[in-house]
Coordinates of N, CA and C in Angstrom, one line a residue:
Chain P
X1 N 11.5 -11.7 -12.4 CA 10.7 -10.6 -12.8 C 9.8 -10.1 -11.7
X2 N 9.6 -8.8 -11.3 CA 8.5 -8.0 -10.4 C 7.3 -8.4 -10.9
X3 N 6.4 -8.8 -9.9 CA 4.9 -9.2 -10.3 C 4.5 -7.5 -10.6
X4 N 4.4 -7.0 -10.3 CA 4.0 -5.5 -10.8 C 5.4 -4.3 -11.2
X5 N 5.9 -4.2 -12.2 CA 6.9 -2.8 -12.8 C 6.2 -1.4 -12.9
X6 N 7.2 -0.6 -12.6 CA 6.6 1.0 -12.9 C 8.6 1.4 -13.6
X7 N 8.2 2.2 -14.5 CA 9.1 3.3 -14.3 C 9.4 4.4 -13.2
X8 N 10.4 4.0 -12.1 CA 10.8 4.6 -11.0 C 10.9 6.2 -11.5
X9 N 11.0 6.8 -12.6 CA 11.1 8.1 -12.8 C 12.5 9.1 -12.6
X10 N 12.1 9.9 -11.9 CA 11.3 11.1 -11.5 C 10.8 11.7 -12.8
X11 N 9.3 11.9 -13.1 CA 8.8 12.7 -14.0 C 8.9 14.1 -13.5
X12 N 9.8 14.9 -14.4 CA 9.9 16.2 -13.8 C 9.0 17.4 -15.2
X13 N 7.9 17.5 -14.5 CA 7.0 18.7 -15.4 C 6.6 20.0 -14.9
X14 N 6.3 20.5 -15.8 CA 6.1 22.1 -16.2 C 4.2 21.6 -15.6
X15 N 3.9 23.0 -14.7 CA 2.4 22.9 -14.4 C 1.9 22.9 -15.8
X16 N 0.5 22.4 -15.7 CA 0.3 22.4 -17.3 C 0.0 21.5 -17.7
X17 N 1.3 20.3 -17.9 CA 1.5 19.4 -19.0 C 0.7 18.1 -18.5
X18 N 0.5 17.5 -19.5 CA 0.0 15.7 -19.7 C 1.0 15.1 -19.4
X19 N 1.1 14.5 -18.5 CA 1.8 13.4 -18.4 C 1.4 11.9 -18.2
X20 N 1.9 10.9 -18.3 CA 1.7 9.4 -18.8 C 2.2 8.3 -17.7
X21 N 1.6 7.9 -17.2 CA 2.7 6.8 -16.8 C 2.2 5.2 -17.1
X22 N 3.2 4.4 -17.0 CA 3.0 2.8 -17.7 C 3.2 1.7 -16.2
X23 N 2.7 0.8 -16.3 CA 3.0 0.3 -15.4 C 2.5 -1.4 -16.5
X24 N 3.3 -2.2 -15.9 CA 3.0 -4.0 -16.2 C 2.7 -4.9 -15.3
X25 N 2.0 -6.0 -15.3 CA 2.1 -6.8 -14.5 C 1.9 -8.0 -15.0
X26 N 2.6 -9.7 -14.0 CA 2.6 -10.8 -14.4 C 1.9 -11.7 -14.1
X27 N 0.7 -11.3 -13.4 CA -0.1 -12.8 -12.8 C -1.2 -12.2 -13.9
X28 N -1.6 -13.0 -14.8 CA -2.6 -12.8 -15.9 C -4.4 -13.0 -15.5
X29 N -4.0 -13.3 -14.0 CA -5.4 -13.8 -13.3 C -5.7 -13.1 -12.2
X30 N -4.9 -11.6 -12.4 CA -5.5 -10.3 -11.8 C -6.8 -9.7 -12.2
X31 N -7.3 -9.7 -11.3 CA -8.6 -9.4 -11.6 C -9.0 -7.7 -10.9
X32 N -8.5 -7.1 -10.5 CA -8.3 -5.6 -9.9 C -7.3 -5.0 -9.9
X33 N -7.3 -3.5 -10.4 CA -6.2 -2.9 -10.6 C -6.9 -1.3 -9.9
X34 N -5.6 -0.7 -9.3 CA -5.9 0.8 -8.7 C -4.4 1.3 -9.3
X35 N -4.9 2.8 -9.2 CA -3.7 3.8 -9.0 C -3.5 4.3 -8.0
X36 N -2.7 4.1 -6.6 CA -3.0 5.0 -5.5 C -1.6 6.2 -5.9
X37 N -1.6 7.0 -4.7 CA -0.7 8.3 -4.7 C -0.3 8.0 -3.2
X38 N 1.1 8.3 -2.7 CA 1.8 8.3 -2.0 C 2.6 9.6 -1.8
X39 N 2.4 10.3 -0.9 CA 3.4 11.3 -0.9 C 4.3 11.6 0.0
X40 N 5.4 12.1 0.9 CA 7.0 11.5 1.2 C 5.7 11.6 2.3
X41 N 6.5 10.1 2.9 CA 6.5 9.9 4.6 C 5.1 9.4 4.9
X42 N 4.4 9.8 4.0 CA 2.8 9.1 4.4 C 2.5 7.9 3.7
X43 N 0.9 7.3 4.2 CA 0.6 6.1 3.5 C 0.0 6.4 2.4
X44 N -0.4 5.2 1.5 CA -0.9 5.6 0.3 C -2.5 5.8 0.5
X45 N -2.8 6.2 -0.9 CA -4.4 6.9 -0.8 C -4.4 6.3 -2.4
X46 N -6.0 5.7 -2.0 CA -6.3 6.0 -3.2 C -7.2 6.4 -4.3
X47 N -6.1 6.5 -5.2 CA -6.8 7.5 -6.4 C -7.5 7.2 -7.3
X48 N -7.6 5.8 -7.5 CA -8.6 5.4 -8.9 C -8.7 4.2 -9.0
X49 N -9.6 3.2 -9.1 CA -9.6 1.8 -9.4 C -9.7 1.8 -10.8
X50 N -9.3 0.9 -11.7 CA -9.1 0.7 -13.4 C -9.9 0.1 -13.5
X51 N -10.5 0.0 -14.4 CA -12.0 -0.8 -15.2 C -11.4 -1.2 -16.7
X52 N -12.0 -2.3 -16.6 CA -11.7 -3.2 -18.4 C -12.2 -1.9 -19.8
X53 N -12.9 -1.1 -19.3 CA -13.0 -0.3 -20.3 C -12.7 1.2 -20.2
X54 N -11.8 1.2 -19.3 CA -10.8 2.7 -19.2 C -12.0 3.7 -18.4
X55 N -11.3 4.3 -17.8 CA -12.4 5.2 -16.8 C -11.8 6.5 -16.6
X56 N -12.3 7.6 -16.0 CA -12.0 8.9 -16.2 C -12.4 9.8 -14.8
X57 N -11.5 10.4 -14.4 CA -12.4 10.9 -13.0 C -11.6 12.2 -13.0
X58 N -12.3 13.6 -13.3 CA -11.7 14.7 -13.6 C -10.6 14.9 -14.3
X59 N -9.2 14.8 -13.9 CA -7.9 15.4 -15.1 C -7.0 13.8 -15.0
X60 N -7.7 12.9 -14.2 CA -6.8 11.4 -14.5 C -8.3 10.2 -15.2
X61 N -7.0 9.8 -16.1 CA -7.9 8.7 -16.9 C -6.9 7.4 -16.5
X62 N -7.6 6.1 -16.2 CA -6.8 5.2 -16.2 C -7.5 4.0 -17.3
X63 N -6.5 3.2 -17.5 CA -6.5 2.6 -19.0 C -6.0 1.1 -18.6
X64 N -6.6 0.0 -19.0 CA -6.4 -1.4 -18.8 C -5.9 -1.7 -20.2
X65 N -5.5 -2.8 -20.3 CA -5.4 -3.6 -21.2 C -4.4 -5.0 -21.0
X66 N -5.8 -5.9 -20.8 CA -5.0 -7.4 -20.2 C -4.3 -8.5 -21.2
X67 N -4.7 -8.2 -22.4 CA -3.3 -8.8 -23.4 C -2.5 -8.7 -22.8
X68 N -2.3 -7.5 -23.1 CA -0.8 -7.2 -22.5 C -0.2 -6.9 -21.2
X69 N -1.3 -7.0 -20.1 CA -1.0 -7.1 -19.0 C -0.4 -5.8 -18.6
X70 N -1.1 -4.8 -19.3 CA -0.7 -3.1 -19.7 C -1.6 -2.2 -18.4
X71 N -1.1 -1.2 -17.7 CA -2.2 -0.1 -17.2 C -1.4 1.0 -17.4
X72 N -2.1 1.6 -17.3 CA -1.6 3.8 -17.7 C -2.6 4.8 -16.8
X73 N -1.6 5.5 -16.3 CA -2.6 6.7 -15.5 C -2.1 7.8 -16.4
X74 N -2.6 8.6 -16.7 CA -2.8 10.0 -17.6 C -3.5 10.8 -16.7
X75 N -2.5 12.0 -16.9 CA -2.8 13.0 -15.6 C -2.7 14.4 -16.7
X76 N -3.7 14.8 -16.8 CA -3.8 16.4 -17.7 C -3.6 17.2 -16.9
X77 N -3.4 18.5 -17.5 CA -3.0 20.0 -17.1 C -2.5 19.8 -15.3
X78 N -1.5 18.8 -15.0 CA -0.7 18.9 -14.0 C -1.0 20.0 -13.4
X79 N -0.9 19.9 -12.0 CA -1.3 20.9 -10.8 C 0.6 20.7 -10.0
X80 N 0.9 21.9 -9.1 CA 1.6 21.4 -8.1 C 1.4 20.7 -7.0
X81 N 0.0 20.3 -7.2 CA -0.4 19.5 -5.7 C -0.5 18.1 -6.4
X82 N 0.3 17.5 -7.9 CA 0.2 16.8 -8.1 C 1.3 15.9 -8.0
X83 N 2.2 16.5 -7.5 CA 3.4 16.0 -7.2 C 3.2 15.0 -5.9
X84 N 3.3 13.5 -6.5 CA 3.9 12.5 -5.5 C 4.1 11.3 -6.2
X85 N 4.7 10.2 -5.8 CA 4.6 9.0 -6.1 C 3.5 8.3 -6.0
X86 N 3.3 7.9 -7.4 CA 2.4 6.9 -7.8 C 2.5 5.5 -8.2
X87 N 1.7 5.0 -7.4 CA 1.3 3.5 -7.2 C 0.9 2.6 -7.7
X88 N 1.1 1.8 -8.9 CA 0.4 0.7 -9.8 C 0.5 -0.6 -8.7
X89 N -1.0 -0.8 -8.5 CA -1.3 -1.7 -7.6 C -2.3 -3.0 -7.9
X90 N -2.1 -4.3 -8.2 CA -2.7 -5.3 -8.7 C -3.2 -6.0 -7.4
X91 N -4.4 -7.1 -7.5 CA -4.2 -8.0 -6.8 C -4.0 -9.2 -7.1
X92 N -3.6 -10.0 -6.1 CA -3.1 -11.3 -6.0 C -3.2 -12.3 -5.1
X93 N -2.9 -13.2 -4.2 CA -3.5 -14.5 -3.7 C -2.3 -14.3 -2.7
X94 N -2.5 -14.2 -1.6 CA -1.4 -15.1 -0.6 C -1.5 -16.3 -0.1
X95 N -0.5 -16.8 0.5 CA 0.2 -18.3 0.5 C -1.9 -18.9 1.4
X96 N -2.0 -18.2 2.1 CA -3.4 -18.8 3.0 C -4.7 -19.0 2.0
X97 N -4.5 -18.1 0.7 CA -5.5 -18.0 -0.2 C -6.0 -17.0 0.0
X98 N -5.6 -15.8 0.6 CA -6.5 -14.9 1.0 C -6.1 -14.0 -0.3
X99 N -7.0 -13.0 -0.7 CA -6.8 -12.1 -1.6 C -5.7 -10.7 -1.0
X100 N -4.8 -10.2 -1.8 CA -3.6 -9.3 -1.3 C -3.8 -8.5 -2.5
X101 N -3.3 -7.5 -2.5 CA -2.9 -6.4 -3.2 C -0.9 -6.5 -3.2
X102 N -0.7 -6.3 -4.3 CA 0.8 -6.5 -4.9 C 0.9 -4.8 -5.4
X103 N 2.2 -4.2 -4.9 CA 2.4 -3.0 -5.2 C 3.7 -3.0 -5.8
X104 N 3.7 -2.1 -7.0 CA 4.7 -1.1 -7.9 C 5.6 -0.4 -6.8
X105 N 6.7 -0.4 -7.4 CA 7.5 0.5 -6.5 C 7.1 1.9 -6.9
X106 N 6.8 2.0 -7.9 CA 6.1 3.9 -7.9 C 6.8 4.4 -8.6
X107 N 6.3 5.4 -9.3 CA 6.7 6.4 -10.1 C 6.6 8.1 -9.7
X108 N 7.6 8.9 -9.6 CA 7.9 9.3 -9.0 C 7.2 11.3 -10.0
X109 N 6.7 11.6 -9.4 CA 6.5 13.0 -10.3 C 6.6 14.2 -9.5
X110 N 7.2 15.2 -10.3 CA 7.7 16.8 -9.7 C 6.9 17.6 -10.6
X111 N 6.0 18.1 -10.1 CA 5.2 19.0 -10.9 C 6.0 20.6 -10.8
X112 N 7.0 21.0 -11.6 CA 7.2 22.7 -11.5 C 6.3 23.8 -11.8
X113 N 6.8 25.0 -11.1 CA 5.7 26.3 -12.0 C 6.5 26.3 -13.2
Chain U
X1 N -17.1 7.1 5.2 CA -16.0 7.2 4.8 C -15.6 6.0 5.5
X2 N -14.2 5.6 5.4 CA -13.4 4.5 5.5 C -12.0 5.5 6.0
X3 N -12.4 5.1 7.9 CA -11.3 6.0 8.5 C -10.1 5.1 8.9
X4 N -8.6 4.9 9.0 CA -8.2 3.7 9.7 C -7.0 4.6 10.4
X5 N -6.8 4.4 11.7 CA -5.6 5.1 12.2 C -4.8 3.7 13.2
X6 N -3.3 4.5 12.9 CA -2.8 3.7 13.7 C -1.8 4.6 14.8
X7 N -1.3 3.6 15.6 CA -0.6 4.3 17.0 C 0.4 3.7 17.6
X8 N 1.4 3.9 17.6 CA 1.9 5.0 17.6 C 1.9 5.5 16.3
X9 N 2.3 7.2 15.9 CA 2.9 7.4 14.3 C 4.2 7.2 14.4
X10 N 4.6 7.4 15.3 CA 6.6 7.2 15.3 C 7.1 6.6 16.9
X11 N 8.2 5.6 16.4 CA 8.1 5.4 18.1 C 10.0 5.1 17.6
X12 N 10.9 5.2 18.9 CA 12.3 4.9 18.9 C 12.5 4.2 20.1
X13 N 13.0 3.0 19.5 CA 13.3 1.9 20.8 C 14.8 1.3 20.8
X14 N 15.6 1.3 21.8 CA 16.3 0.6 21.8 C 16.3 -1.3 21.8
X15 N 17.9 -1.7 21.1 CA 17.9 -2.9 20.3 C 17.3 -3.8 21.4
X16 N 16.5 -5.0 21.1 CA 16.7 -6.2 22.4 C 15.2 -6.3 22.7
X17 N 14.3 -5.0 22.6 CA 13.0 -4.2 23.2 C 12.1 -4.8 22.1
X18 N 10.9 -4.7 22.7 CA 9.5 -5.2 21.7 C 9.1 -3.7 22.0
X19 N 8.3 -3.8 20.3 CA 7.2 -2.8 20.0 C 6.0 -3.0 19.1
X20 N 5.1 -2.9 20.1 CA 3.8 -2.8 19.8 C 3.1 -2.0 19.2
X21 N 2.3 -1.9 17.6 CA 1.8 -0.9 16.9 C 0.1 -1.6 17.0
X22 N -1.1 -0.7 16.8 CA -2.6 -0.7 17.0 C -2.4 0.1 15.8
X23 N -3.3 -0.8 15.1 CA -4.2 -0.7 13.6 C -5.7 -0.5 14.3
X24 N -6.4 0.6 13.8 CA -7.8 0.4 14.6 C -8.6 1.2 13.2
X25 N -10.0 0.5 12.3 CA -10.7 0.8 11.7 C -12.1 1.6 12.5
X26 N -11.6 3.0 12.3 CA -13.0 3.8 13.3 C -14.2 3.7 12.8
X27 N -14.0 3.8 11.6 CA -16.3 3.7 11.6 C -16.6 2.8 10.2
X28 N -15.9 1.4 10.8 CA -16.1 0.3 10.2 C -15.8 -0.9 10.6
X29 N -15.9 -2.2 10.4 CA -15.4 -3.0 10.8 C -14.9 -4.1 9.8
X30 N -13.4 -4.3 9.9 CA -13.1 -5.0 9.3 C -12.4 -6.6 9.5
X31 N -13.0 -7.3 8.7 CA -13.1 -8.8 9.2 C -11.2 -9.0 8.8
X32 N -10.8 -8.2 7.4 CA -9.4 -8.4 7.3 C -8.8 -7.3 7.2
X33 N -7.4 -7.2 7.8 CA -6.5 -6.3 8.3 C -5.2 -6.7 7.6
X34 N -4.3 -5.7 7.0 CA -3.3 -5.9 6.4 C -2.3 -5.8 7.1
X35 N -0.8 -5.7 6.8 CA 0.3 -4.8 7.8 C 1.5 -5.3 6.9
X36 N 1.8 -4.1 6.5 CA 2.8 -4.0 5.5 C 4.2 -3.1 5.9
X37 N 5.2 -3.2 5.2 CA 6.5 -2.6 5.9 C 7.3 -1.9 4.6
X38 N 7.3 -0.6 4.7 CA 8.2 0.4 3.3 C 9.5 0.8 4.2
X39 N 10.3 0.4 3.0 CA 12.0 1.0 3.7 C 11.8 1.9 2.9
X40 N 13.3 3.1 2.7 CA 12.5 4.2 1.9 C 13.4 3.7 0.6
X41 N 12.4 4.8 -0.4 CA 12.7 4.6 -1.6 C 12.0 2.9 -2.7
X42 N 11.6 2.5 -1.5 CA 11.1 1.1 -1.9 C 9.7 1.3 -1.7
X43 N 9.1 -0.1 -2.5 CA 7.7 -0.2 -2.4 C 6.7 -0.9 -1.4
X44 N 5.8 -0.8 -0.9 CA 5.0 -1.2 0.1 C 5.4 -3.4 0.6
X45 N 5.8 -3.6 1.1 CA 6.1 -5.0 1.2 C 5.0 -5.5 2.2
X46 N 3.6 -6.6 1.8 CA 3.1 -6.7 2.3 C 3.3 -8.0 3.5
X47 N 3.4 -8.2 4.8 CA 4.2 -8.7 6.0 C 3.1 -9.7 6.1
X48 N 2.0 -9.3 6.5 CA 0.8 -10.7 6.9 C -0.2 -10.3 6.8
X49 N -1.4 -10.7 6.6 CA -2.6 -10.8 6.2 C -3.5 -11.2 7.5
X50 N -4.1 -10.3 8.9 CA -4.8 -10.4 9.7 C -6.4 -10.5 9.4
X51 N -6.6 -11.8 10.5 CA -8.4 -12.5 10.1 C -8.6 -12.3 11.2
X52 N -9.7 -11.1 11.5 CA -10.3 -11.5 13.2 C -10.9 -13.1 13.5
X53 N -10.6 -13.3 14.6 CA -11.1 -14.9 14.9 C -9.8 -16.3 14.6
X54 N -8.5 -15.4 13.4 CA -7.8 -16.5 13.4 C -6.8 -16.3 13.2
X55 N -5.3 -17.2 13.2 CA -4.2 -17.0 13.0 C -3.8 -16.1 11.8
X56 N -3.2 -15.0 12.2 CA -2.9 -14.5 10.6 C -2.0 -15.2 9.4
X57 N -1.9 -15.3 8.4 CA -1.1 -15.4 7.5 C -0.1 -14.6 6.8
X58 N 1.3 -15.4 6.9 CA 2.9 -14.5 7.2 C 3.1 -14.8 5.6
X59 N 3.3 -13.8 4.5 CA 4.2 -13.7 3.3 C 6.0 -14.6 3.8
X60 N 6.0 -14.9 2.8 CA 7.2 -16.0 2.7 C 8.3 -15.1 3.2
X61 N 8.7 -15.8 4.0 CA 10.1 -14.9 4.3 C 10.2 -13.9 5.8
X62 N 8.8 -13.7 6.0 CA 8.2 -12.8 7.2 C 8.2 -13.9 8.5
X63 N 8.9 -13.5 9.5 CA 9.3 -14.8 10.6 C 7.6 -14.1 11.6
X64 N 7.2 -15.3 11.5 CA 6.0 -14.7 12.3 C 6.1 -15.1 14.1
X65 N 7.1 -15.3 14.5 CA 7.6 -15.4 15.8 C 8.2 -14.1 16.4
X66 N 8.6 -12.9 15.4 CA 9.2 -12.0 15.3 C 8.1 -10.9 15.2
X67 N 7.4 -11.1 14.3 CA 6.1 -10.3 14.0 C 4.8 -10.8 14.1
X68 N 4.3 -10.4 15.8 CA 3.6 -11.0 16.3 C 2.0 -10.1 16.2
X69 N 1.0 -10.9 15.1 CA 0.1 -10.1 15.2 C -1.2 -10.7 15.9
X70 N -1.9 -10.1 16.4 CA -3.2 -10.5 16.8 C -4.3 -9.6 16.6
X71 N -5.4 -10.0 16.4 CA -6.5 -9.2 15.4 C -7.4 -9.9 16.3
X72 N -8.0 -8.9 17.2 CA -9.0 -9.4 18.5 C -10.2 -9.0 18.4
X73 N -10.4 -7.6 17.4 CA -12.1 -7.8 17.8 C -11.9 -7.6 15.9
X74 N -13.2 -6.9 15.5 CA -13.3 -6.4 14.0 C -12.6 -5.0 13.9
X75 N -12.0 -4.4 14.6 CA -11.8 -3.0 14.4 C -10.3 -2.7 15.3
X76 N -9.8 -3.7 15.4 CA -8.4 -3.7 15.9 C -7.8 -4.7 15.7
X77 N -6.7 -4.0 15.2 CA -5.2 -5.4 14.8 C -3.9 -4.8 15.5
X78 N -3.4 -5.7 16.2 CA -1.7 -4.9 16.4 C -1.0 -6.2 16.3
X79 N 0.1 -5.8 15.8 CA 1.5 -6.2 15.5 C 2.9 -5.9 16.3
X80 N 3.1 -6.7 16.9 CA 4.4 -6.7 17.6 C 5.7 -7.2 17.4
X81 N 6.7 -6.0 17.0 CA 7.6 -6.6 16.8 C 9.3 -6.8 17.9
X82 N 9.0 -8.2 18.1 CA 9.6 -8.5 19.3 C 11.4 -8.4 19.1
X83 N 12.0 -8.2 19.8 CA 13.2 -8.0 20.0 C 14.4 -7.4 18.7
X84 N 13.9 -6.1 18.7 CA 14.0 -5.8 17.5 C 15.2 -5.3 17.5
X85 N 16.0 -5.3 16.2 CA 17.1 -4.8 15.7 C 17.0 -3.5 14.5
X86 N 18.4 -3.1 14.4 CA 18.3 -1.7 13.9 C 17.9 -2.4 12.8
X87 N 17.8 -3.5 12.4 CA 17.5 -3.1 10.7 C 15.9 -4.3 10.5
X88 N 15.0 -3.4 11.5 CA 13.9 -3.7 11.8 C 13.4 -2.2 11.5
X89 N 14.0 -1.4 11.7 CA 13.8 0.1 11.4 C 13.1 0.3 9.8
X90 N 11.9 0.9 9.8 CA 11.0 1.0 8.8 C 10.0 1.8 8.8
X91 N 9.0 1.8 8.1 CA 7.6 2.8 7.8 C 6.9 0.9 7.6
X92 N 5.9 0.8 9.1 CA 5.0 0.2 9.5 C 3.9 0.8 9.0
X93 N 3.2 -0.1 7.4 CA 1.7 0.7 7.6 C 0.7 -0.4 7.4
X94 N -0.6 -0.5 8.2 CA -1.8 -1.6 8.1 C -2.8 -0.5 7.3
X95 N -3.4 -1.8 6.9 CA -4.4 -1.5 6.2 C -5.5 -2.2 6.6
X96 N -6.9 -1.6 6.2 CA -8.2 -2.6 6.4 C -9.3 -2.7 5.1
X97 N -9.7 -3.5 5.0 CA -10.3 -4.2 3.8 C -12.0 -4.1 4.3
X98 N -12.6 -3.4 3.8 CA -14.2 -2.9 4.6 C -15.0 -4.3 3.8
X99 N -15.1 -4.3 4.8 CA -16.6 -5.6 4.5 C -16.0 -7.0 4.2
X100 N -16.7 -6.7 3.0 CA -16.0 -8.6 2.1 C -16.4 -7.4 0.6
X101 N -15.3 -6.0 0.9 CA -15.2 -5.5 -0.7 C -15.1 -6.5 -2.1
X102 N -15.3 -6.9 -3.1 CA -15.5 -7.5 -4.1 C -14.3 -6.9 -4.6
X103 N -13.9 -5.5 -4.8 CA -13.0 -4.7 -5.6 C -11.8 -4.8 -4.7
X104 N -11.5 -5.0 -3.8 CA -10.6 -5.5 -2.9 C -10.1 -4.5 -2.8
X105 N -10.3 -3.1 -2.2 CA -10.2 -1.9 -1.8 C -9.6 -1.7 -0.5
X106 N -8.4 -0.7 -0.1 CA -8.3 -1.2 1.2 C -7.8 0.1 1.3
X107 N -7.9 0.5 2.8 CA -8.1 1.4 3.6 C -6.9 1.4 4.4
X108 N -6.0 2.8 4.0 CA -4.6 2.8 4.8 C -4.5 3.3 6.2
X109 N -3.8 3.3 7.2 CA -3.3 3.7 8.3 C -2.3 4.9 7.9
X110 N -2.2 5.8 8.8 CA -1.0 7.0 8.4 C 0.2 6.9 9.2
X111 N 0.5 5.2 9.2 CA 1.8 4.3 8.9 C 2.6 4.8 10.7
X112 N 4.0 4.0 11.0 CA 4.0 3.8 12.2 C 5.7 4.0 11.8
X113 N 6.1 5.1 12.2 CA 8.1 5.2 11.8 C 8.7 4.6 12.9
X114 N 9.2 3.2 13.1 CA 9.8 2.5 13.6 C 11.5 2.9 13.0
X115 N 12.4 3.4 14.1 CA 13.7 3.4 14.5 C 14.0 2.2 15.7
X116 N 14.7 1.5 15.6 CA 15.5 1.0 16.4 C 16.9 1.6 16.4
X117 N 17.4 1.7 17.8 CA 18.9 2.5 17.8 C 19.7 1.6 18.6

């Protein structure tokens, strides 16, 4: 199993719409979660750190829930400059003990007119 | 802000040849430096974990004889990858981690397009 899943996508929307995305993860002793954005050919950026009690920063809301080892980015009234792959990103421990970030392969979104 | 560039952004080398990429954090200093490797279509694969002052630490699988980094002052990391082959060919990106972040936030490079031919 992937320490971090995304639905690879492509989310293809109409400007406008709400769209959702899900992402899981397996080390239950993550303690930080982000959403970055990637778009072709460049590095990632990022767009949001997740908080235990859901947080909101203009038209994206991101949403925790560690029962279930659950996060969601929600992206309202879609832009076309919203189009890119998106990044559910956890952290985690490497072999030295040092603190790492573990990346989602991404979810992929096409915002149309 | 939290600026990090690296250099080259693309480079093409023939097989056999070493290549050298600089991670440099400009108006910060970071005690740890990342350096990660994306084929396309795939997700960020983190390679080793750079500590100014000490040996870096190589993810399982990452031959650190091959991927040779050194992290010399707080605001520079390079990574060398020695005698490379075509399927060494990738999107090279470091990252840097400002301070001793608590949120473990980290700061990208605008990645390094390694071709080997």
């Amino acid at each position: 199993r992937k320490e971090v899943e995304q639905d690879p996508g492509p989310f293809n929307v109409p400007e406008g719409a709400t769209v959702a995305f899900n992402c899981t993860y397996s080390n239950s002793a993550s303690q930080s979660f982000f959403w970055y954005r990637q778009d072709c050919r460049k590095e990632p950026k990022l767009l949001m750190s997740v908080y235990s009690s859901g947080n909101e920063d203009g038209r994206f809301t991101a949403q925790l829930n560690r029962a279930s080892q659950y996060i969601s980015l929600l992206i309202r009234d879609s832009k076309l400059s919203d189009s890119a792959t998106y990044l559910c990103v956890v952290n985690g421990v490497g072999p030295g003990g040092y603190n790492k970030l573990i990346f989602g392969a991404g979810t992929r979104l096409a915002v149309h007119p | 802000g939290a600026v990090v560039s690296q250099h080259p952004s693309w480079v093409i080398c023939k097989s056999g040849t070493s290549v050298k990429i600089e991670c440099r954090s400009l108006d910060f200093q970071a005690t740890t430096m990342f350096w990660y490797r994306q084929f396309p279509k795939q997700s960020l694969m983190l390679m080793a974990t750079s500590n100014e002052g000490s040996k870096a630490t190589y993810e399982q699988g990452v031959e650190k004889d091959k991927f040779l980094i050194n992290h010399a002052s707080l605001t520079l990391s390079t990574l060398t990858v020695t005698s490379a082959h075509p399927e060494d060919s990738s999107f090279y990106i470091c990252s840097a981690q400002k301070g001793t972040s608590f949120s473990y936030e980290q700061y990208f490079g605008p990645g390094t397009r390694l071709t080997v031919t």
